[in-house]
PDB file of C-alpha atoms in Angstrom:
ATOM      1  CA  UNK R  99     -24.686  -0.840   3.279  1.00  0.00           C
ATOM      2  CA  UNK R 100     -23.521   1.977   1.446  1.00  0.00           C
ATOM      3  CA  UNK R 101     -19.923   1.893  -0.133  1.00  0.00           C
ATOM      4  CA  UNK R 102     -19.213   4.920   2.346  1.00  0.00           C
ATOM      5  CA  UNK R 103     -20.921   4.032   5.058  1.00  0.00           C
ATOM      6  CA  UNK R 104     -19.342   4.457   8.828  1.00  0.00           C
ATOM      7  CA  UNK R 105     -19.716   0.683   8.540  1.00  0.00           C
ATOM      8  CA  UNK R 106     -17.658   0.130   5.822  1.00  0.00           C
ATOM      9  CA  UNK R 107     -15.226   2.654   7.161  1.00  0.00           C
ATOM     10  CA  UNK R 108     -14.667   1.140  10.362  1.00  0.00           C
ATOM     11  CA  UNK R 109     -14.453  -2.578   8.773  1.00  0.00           C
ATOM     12  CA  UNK R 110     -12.043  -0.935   6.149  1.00  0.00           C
ATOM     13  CA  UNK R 111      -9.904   0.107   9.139  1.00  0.00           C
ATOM     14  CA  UNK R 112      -9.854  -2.968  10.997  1.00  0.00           C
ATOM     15  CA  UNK R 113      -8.995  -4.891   8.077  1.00  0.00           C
ATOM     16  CA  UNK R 114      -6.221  -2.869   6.768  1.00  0.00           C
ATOM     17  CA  UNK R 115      -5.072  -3.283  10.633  1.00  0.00           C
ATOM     18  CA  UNK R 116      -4.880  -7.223  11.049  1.00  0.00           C
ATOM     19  CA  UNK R 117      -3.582  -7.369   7.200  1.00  0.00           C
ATOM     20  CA  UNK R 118      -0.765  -5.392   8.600  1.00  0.00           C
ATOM     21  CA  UNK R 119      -0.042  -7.300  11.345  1.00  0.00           C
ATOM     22  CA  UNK R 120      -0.522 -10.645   9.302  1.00  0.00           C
ATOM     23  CA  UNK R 121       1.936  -9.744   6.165  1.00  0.00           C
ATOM     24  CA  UNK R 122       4.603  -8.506   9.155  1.00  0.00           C
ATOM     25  CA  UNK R 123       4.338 -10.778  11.783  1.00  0.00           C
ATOM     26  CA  UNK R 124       2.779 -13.947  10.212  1.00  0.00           C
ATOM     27  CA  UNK R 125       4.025 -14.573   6.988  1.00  0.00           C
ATOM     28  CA  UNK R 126       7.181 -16.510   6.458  1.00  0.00           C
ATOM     29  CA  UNK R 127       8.230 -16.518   3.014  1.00  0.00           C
ATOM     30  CA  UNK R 128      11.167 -15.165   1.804  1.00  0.00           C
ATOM     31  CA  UNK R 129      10.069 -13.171  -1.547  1.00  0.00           C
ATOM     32  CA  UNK R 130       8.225 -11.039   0.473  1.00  0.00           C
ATOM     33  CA  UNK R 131      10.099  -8.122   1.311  1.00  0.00           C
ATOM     34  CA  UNK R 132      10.715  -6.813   5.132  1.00  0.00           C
ATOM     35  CA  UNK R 133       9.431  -3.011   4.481  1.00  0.00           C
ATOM     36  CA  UNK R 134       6.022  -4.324   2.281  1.00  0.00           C
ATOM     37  CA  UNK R 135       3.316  -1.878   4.363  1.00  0.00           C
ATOM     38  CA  UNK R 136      -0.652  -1.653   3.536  1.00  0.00           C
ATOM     39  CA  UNK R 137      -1.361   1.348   2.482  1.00  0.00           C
ATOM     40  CA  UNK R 138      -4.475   0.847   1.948  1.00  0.00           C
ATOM     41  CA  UNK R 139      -8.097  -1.376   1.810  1.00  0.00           C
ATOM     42  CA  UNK R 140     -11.389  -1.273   0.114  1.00  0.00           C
ATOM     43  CA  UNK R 141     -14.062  -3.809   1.615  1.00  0.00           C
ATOM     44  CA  UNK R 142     -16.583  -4.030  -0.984  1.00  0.00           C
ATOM     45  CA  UNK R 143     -20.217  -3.262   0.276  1.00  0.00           C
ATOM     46  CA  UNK R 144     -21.093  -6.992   0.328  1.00  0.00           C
ATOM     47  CA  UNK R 145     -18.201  -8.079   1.819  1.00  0.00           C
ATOM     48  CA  UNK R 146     -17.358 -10.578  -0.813  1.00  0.00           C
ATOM     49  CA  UNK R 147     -13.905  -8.760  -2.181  1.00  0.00           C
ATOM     50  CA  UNK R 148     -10.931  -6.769  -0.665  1.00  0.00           C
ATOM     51  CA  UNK R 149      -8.277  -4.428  -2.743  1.00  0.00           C
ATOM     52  CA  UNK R 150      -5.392  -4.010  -1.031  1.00  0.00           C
ATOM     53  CA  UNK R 151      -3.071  -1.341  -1.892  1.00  0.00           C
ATOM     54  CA  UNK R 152       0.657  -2.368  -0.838  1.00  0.00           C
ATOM     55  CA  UNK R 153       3.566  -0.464  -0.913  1.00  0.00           C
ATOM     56  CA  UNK R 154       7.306  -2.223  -0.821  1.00  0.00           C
ATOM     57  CA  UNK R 155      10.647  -0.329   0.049  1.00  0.00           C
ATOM     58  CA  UNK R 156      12.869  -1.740  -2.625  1.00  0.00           C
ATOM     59  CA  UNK R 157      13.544  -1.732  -6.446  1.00  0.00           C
ATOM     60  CA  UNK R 158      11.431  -3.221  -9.060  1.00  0.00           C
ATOM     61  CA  UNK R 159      12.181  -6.320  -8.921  1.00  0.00           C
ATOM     62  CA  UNK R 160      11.462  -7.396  -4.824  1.00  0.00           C
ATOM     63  CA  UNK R 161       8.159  -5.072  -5.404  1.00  0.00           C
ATOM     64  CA  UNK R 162       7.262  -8.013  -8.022  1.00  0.00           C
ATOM     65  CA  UNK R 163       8.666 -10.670  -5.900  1.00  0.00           C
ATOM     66  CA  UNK R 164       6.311  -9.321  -2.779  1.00  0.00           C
ATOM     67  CA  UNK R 165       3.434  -9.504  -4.649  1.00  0.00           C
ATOM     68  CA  UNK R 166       3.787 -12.906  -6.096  1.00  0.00           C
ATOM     69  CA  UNK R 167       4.232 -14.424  -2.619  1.00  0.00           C
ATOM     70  CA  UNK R 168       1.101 -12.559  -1.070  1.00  0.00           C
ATOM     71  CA  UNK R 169      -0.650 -13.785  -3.808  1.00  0.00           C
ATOM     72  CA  UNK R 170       0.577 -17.551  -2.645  1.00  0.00           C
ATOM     73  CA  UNK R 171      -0.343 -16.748   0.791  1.00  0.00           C
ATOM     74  CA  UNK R 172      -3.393 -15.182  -0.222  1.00  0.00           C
ATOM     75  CA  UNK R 173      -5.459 -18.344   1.215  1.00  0.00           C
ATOM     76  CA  UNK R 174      -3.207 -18.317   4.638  1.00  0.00           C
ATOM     77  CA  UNK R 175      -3.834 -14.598   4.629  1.00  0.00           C
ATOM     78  CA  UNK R 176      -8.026 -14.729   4.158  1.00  0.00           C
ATOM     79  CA  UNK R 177      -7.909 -17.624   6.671  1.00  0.00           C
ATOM     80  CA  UNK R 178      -5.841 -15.586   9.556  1.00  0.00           C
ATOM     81  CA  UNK R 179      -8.469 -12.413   8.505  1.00  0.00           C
ATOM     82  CA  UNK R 180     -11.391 -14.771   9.258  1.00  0.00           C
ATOM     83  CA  UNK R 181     -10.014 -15.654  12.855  1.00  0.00           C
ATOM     84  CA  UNK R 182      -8.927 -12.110  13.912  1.00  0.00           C
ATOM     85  CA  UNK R 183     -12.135 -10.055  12.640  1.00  0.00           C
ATOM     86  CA  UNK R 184     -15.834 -11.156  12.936  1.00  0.00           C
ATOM     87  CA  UNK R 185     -17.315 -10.658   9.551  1.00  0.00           C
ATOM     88  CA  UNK R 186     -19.972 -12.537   7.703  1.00  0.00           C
ATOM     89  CA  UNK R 187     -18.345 -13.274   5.204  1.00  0.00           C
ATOM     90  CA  UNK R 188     -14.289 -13.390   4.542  1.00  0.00           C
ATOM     91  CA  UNK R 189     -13.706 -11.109   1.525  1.00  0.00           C
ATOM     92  CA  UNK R 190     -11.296 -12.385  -1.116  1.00  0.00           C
ATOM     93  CA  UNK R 191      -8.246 -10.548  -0.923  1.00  0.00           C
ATOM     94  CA  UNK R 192      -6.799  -9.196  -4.042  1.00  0.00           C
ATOM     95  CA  UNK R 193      -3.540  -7.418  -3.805  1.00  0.00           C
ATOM     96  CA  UNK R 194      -2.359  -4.155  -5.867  1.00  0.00           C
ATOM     97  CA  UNK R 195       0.525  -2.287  -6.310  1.00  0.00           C
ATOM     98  CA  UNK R 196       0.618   0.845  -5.132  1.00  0.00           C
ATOM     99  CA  UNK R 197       3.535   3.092  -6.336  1.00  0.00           C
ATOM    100  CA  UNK R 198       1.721   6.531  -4.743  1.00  0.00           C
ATOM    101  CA  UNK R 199       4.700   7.063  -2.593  1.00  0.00           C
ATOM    102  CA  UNK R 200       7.557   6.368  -5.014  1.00  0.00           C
ATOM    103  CA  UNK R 201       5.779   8.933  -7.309  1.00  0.00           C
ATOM    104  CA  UNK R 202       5.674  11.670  -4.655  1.00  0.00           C
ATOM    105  CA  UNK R 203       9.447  10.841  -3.596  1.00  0.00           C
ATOM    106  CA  UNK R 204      10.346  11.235  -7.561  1.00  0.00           C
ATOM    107  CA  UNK R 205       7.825  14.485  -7.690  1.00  0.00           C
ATOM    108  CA  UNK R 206      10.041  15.921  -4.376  1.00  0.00           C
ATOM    109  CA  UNK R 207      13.606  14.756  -6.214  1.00  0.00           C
ATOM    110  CA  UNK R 208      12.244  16.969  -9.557  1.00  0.00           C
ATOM    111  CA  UNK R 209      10.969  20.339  -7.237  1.00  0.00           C
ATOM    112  CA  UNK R 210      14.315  20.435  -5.277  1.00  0.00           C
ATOM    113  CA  UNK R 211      16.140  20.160  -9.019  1.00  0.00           C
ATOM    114  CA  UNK R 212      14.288  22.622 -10.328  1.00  0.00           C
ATOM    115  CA  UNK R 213      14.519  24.893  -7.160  1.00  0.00           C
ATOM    116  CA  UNK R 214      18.521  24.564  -6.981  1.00  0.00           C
ATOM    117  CA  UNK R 215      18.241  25.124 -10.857  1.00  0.00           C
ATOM    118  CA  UNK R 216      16.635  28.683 -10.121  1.00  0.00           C
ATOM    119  CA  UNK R 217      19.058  29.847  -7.333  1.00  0.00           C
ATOM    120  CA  UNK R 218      22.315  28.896  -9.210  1.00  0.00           C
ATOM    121  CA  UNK R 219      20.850  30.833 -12.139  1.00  0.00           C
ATOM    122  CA  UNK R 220      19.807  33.537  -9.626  1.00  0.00           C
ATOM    123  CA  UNK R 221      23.229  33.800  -8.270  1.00  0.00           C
ATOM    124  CA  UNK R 222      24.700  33.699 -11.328  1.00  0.00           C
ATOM    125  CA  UNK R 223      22.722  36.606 -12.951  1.00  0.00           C
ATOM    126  CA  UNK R 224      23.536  38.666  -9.465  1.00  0.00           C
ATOM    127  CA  UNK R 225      27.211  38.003  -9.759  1.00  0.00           C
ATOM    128  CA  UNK R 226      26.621  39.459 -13.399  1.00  0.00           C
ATOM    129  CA  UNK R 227      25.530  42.532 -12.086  1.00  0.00           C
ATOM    130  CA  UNK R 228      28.165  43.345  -9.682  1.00  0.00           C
TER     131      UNK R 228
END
C-alpha cells in the first residue's frame, strides 16, 4: 500500500474521525483542554504508527498541558481506536502540535495592521493636498 493510496486516504479519514470523537467525548482528564480538535492524521503505510496533528484553543501553557495528558491516555486512546475501526493492526499514536492555525490568525492580525497602516497614511497624504 502506497503512502497515498485511496486506502490510506480513507483509513486516514476514519481515524482522524473516531480520534475526534474519543479526545471529545471519551476522555476525562482535566489537563486536556475543552477546544483540543484533530486537525489532522497520517497512518503510516504499514499501519504500525499514527501522527496526529492537534490543535488547542488556549495559551501556551494548556496547549502543553493537552498534550501531556493525551500522551497519558495514549494507551486508553489506541485501545478505544482498536474497538471503533477494523484495522490489522492498531497504529501507535503519537501526538504533535500543530500551531498552523495560530500562525495564520497572527499572519491575518499583521495584513489588517499593515492595511490600516496604508489608509491612515493615504488619508493623511490626501488631507495634505487639499
Amino acid at each position: 500500500m502506497r503512502k497515498n493510496s485511496i486506502k490510506n486516504t480513507r483509513i486516514n479519514g476514519e481515524v482522524l474521525k473516531e480520534l475526534s470523537a474519543i479526545i471529545q467525548m471519551g476522555i476525562k482528564d482535566p489537563r486536556i483542554a475543552p477546544m483540543t480538535s484533530v486537525v489532522s492524521v497520517e497512518v503510516a503505510p504499514d499501519l504500525k504508527t499514527c501522527k496526529v496533528w492537534i490543535s488547542v484553543l488556549g495559551d501556551e501553557k494548556a496547549a502543553r498541558e493537552t498534550l501531556a495528558g493525551l500522551m497519558s491516555a495514549s494507551g486508553y486512546i489506541r485501545r478505544e481506536l482498536a474497538h471503533r475501526v477494523n484495522l490489522r493492526n492498531t497504529p501507535e499514536i503519537e501526538f504533535i502540535l500543530d500551531q498552523s492555525i495560530e500562525y495564520g490568525v497572527n499572519m491575518i492580525r499583521k495584513i489588517d495592521e499593515v492595511i490600516d497602516a496604508d489608509e491612515s497614511s493615504a488619508q493623511v497624504r490626501g488631507e495634505a493636498d487639499i
